[in-house]
Short mmCIF file of C-alpha atoms and ligand atoms in Angstrom, two decimals:
data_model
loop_
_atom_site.label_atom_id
_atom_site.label_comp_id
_atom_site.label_asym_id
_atom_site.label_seq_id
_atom_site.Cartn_x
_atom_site.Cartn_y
_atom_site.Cartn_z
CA UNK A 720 -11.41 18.48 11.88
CA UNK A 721 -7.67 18.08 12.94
CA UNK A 722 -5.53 17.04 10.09
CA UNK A 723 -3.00 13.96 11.55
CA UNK A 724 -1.21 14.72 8.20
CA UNK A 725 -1.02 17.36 5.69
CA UNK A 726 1.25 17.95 2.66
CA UNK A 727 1.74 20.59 0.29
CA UNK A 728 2.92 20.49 -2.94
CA UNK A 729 5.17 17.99 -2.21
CA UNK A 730 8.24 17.09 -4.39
CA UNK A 731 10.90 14.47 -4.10
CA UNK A 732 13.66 13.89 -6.52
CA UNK A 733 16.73 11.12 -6.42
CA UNK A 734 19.62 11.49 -8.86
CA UNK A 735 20.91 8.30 -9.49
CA UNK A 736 23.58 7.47 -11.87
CA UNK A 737 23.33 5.73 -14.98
CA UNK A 738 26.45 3.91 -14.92
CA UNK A 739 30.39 5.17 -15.51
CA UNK A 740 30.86 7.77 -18.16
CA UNK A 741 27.23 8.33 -18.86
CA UNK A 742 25.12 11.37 -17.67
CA UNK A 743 22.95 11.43 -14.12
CA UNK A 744 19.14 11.09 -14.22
CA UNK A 745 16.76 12.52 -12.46
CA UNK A 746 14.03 10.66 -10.98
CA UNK A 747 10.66 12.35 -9.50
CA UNK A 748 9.85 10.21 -7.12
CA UNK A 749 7.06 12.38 -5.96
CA UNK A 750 5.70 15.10 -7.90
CA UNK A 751 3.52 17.88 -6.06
CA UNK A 752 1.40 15.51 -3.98
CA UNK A 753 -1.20 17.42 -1.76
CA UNK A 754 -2.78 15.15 0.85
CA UNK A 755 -4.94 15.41 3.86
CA UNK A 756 -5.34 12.80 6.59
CA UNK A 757 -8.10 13.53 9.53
CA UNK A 758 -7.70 12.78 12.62
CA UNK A 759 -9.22 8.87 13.06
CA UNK A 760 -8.76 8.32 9.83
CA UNK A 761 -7.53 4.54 8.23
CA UNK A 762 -6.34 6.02 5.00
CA UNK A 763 -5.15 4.27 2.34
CA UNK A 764 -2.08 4.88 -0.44
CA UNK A 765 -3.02 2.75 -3.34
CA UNK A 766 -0.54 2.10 -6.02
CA UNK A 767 1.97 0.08 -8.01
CA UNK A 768 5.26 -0.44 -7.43
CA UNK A 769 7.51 2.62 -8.03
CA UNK A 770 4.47 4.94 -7.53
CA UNK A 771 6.62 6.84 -4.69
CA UNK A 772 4.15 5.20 -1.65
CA UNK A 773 7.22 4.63 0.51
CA UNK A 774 9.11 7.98 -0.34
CA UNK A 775 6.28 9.66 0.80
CA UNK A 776 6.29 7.63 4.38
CA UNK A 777 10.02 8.40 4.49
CA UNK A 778 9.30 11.94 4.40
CA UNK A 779 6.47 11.78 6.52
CA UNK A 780 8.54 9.69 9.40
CA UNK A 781 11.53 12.55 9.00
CA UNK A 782 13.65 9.87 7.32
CA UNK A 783 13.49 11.47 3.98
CA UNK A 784 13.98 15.23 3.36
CA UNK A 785 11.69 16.71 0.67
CA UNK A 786 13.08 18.37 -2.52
CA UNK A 787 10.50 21.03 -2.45
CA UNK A 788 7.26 21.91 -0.76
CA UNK A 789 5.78 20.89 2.90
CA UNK A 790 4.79 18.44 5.09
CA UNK A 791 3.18 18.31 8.24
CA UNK A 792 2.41 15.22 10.60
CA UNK A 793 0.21 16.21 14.22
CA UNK A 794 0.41 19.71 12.52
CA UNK A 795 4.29 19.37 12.87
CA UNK A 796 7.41 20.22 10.18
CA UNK A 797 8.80 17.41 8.70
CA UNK A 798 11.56 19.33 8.21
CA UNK A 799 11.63 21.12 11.13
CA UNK A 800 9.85 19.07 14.40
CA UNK A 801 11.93 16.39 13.58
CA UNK A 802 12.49 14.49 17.79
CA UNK A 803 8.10 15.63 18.64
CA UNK A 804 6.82 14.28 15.25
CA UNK A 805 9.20 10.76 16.05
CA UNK A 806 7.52 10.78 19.71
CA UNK A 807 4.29 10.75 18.06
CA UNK A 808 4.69 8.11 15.15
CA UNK A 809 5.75 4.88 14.58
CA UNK A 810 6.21 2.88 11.45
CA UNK A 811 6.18 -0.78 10.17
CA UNK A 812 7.32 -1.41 6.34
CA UNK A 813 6.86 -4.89 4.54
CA UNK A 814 9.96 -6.83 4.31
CA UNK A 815 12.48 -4.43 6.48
CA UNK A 816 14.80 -6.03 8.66
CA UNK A 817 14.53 -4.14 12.29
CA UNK A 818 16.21 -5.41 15.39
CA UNK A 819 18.76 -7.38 16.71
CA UNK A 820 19.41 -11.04 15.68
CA UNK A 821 20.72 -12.12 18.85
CA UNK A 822 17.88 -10.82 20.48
CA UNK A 823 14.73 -13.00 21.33
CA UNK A 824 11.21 -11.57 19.58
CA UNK A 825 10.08 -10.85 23.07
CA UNK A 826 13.27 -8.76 24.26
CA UNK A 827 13.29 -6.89 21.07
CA UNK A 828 9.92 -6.01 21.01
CA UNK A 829 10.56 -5.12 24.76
CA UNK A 830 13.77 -2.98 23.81
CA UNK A 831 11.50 -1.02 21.35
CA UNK A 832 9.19 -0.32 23.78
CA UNK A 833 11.37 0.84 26.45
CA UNK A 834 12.77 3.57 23.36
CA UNK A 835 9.23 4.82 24.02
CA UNK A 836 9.04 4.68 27.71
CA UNK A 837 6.63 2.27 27.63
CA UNK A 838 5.67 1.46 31.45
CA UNK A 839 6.53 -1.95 32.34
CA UNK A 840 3.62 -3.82 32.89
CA UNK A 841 1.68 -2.10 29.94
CA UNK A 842 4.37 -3.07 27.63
CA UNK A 843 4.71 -6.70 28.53
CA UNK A 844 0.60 -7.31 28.38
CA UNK A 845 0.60 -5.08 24.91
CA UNK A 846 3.77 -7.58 23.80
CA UNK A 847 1.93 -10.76 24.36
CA UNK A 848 -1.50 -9.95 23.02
CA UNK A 849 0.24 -8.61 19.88
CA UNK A 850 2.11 -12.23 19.62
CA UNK A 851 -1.20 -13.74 19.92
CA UNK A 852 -2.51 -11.85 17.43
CA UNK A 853 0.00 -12.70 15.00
CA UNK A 854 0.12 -16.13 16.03
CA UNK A 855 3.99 -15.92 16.81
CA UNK A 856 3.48 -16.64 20.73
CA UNK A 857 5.55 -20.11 20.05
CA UNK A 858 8.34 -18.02 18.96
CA UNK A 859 8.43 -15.67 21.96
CA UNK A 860 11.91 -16.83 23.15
CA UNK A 861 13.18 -17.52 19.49
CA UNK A 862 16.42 -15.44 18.69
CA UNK A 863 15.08 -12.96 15.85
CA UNK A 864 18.27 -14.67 13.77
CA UNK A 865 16.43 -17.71 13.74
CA UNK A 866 12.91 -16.24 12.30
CA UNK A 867 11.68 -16.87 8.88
CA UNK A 868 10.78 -13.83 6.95
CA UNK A 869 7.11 -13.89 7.24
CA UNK A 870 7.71 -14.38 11.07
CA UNK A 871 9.84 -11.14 11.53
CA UNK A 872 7.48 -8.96 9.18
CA UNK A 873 4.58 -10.34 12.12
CA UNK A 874 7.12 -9.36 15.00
CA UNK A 875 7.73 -5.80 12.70
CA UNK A 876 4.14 -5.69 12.61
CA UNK A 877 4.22 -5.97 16.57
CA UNK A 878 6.51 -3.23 16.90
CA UNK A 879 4.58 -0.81 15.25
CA UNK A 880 1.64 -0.87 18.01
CA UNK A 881 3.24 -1.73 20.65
CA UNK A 882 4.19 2.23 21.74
CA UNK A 883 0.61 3.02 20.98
CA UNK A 884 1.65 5.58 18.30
CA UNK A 885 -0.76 8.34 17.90
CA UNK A 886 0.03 8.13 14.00
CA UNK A 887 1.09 5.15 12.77
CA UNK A 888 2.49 4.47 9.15
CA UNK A 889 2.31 0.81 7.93
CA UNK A 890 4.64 0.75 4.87
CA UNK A 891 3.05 -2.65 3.11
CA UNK A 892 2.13 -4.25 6.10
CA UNK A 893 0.95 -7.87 4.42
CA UNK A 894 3.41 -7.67 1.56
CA UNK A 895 4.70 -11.50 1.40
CA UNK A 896 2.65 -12.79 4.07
CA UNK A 897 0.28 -15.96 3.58
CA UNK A 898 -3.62 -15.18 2.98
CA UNK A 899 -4.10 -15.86 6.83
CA UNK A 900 -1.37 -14.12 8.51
CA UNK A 901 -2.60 -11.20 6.30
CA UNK A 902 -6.09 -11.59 7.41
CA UNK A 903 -5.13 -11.66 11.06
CA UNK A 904 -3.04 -8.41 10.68
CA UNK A 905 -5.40 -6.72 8.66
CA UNK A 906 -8.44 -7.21 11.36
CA UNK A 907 -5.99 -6.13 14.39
CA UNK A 908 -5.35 -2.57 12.30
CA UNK A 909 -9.31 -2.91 12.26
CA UNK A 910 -9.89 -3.59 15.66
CA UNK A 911 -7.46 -1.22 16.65
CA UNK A 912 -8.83 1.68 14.93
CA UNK A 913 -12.08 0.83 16.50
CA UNK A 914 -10.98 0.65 20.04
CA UNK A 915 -8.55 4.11 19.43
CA UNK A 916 -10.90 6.28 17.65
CA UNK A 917 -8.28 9.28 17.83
CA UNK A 918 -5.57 7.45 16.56
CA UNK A 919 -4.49 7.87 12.62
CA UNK A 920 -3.16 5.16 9.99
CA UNK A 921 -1.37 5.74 7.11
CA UNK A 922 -1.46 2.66 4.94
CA UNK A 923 0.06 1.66 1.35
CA UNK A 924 -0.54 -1.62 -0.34
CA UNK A 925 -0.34 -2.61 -3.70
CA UNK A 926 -3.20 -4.85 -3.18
CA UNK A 927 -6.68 -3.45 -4.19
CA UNK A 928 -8.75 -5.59 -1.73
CA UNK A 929 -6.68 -4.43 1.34
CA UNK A 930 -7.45 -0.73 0.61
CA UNK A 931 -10.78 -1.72 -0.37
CA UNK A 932 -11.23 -3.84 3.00
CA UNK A 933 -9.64 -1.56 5.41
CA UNK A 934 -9.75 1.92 4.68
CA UNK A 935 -11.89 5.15 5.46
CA UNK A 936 -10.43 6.51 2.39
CA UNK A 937 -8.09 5.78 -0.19
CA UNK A 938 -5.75 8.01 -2.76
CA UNK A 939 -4.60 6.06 -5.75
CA UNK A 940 -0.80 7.47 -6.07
CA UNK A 941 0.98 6.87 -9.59
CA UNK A 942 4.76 8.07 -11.02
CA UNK A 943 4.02 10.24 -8.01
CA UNK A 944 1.31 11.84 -8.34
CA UNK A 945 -2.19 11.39 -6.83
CA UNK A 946 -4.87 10.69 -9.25
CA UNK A 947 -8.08 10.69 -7.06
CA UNK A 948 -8.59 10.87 -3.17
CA UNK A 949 -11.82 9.27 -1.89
CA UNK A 950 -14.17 6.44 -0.02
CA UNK A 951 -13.73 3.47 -1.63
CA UNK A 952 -17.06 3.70 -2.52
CA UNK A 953 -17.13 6.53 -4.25
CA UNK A 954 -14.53 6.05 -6.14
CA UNK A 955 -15.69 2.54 -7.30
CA UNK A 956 -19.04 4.40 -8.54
CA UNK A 957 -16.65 6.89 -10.38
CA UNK A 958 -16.15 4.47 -12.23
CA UNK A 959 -19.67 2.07 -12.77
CA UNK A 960 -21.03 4.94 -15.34
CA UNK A 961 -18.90 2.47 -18.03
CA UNK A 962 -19.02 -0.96 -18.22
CA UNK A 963 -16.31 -3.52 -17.23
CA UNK A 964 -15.90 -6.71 -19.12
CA UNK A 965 -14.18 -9.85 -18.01
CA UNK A 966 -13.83 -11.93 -21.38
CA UNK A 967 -11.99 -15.52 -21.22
CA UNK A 968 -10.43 -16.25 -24.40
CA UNK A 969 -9.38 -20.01 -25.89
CA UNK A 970 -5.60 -18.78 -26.72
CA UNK A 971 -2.30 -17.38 -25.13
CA UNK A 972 -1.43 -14.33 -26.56
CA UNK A 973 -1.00 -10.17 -26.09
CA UNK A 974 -4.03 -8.36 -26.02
CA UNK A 975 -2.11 -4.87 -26.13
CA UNK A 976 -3.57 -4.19 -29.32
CA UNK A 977 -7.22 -4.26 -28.25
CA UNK A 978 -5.96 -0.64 -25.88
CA UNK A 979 -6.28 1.49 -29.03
CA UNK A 980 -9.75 0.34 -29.75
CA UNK A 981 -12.69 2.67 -29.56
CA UNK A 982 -14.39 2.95 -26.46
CA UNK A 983 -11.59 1.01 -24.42
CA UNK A 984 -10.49 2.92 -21.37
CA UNK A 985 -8.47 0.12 -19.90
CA UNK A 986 -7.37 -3.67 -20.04
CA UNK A 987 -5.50 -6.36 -18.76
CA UNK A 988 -5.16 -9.54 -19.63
CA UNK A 989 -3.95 -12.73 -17.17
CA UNK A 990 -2.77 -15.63 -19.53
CA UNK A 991 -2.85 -19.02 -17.52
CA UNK A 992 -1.21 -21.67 -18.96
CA UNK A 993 -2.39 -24.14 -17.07
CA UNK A 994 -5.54 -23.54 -18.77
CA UNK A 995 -4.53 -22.32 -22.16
CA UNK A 996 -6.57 -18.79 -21.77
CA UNK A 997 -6.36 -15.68 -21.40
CA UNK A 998 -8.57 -13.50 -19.23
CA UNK A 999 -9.05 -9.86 -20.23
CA UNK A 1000 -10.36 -6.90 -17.87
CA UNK A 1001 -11.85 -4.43 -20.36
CA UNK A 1002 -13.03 -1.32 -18.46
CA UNK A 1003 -15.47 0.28 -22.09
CA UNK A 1004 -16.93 3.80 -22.02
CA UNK A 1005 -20.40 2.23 -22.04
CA UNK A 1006 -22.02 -1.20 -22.99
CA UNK A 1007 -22.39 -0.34 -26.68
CA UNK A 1008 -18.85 -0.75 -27.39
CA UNK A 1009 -19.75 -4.53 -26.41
CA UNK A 1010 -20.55 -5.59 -30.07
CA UNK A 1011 -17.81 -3.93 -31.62
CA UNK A 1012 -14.87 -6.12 -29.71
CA UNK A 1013 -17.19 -8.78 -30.34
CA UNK A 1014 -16.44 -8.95 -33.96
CA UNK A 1015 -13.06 -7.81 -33.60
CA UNK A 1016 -12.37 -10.92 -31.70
CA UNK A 1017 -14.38 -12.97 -34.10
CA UNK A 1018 -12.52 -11.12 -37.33
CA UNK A 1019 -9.60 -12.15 -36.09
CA UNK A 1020 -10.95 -15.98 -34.97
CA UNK A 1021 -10.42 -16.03 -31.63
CA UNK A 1022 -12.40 -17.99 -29.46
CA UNK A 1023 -14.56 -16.76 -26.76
CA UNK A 1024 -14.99 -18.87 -23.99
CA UNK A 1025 -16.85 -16.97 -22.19
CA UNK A 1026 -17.69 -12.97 -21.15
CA UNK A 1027 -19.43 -11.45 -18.01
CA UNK A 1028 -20.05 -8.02 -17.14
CA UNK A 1029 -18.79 -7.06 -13.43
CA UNK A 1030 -19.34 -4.61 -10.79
CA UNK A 1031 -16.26 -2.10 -10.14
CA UNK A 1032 -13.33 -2.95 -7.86
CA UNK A 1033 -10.50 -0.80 -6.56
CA UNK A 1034 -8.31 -2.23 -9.04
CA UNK A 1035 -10.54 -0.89 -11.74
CA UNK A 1036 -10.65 2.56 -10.52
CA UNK A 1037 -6.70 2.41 -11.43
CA UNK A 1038 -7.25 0.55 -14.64
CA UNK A 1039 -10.27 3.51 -15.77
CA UNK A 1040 -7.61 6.26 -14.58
CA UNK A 1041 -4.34 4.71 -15.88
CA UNK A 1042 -4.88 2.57 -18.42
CA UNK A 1043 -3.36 -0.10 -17.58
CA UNK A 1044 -3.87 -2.84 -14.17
CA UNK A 1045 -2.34 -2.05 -10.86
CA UNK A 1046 0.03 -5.50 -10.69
CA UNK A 1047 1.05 -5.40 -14.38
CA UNK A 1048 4.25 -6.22 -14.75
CA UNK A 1049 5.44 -2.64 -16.58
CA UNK A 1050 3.17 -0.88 -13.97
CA UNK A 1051 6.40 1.35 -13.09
CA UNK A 1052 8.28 2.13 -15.97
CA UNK A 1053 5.06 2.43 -18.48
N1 LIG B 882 17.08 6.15 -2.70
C1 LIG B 882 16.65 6.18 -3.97
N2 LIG B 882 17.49 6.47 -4.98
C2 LIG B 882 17.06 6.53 -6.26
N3 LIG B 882 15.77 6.30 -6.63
C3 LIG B 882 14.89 6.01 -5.68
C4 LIG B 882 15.26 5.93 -4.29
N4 LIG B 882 14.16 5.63 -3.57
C5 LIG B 882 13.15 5.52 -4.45
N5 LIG B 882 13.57 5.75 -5.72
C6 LIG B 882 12.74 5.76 -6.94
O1 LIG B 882 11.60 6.53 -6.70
C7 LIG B 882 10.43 5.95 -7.25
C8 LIG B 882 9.42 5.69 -6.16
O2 LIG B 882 9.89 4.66 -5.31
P1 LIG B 882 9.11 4.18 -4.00
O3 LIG B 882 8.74 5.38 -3.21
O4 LIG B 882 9.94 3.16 -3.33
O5 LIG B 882 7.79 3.53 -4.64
P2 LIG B 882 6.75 2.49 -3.99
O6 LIG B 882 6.98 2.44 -2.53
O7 LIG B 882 5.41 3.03 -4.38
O8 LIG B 882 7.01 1.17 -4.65
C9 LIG B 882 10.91 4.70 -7.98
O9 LIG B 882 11.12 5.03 -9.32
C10 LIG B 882 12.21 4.37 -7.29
O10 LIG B 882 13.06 3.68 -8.14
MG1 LIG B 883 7.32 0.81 -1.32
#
């Protein structure tokens, strides 16, 4: 099989400064990833924020040079093929703010294709199906100034297919959007898959149900490193030889303490106030270390509301190999 993207040991570093007077720190944004992407393949880059998902699209769209090792996109240097890999790519990223304001969605996403040679007629049909898709027809003639955020990230979103990349990179394609517009976009990156079997996708989220949803594969990326590469299947049955809790407890409070238990291989816990409770994910070795948090919660007289045991999700892959839940709040600095 033809590998759309390939990287080798790859290492990224920013020095950023800590303020006057004090010393410069180094930050490893990526640290020896090694990834391979098939040809036809919708793969996924699942991980929290600060995990290094977009550093590695920078490199991988020559925006970004590597600190040390190699990448290859279409079998091409990064470093190296910089104008054939760009001819072959394109790239949309959650919340980026590409193109002209005084330009209407229609002539920018016209302008972009004509960067691409685009031929005329192609371009225009590709333009308006893509605006139908993303329901932003209405707003054809609307001066990109004008556009709400969620409307430009659709029109971004247009811009990405409409030079019919042969590798396309779609930097956190849903990130803000509302449940629908998310839906719609994530079903055209379907469809279009479908209909283009040779074309590739690179995709990161920080959403577990999107990789889950969407992609062939998926690598769960963390402090820049990749922690497993596979279906989403497989990796969720990785994980089902434990057992995976969801407890709802009668009180507000910090569960932390529960992490240094026997048997626990992961946790978190979603206080709602509304409610007065607190949900907690426990992802246990096996099902006998049930009874023990049993009593530990009852020791220290906190009530159980209720307790169910689920079937594996994306999101507790990540919590089994991490520790800790993909959206907690100290995902990047823990
Ligand atoms: N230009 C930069 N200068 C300094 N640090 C950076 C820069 N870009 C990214 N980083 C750091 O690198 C790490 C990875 O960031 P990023 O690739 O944006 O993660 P993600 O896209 O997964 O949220 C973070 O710790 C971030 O703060
Ligand atoms: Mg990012």
């Amino acid at each position: 099989m033809k590998k759309s993207i390939k990287t080798i040991d790859l290492v990224r570093e920013f020095q950023v400064k800590a303020g006057k007077g004090k010393e410069s720190r180094i930050i490893r944004a990526l640290d020896g990833v090694n990834l391979e992407v098939e040809e036809g393949e919708l793969f996924g880059l699942l991980g929290p924020n600060g995990a290094g998902k977009t550093t590695l699209i920078k490199i991988l769209v020559t925006l970004l040079y590597p600190t040390s090792g190699q990448a290859f996109v279409d079998g091409l240097d990064v470093t190296r093929d910089v104008l054939p890999i760009r001819q072959r790519i394109n790239m949309v990223s959650g919340g980026e703010y590409s193109g002209y304001g005084i330009l209407t969605v229609k002539e920018t996403l016209w302008m972009f294709s004509q960067f691409y040679g685009i031929p005329y007629r192609v371009a225009f049909e590709r333009i308006n199906e893509l605006l139908e898709v993303v329901g932003l027809k209405s707003e054809a003639n609307t001066r990109v100034s004008r556009l709400s955020t969620g409307m430009r990230q659709k029109m971004n979103f247009c811009r990405g297919f409409v030079t019919d990349p042969k590798i396309l990179f779609l930097d956190e394609p849903t990130l803000g959007l509302d449940v629908e517009a998310a839906r719609d976009i994530r079903a055209y990156v379907k469809t279009w898959m479908d209909k283009h079997p040779e074309r590739t996708i690179l995709l990161t989220t920080h959403y577990m149900a999107e990789a889950d949803e969407l992609c062939d594969r998926v690598a769960i990326i963390d402090h820049g490193k990749i922690l497993a590469c596979d279906t989403p299947q497989a990796l969720k049955k990785k994980v089902s030889g434990g057992s995976i809790m969801e407890i709802s407890l009668g009180v507000l409070d910090d569960f932390t303490w529960l992490k240094g238990k026997p048997g626990v291989k992961g946790l978190t816990s979603s206080p709602s106030i509304e409610k007065n409770r607190t949900t907690l994910k426990l992802v246990l070795e096996s099902e006998e270390f049930v009874p023990g948090m049993i009593s530990e919660l009852n020791q220290r007289q906190i009530p159980i509301l209720g307790m169910q045991s689920v079937e594996p999700t994306l999101e507790d892959v990540f919590l089994t190999l991490v520790g800790r839940g993909l959206s907690d709040e100290n995902s990047s600095s823990a």
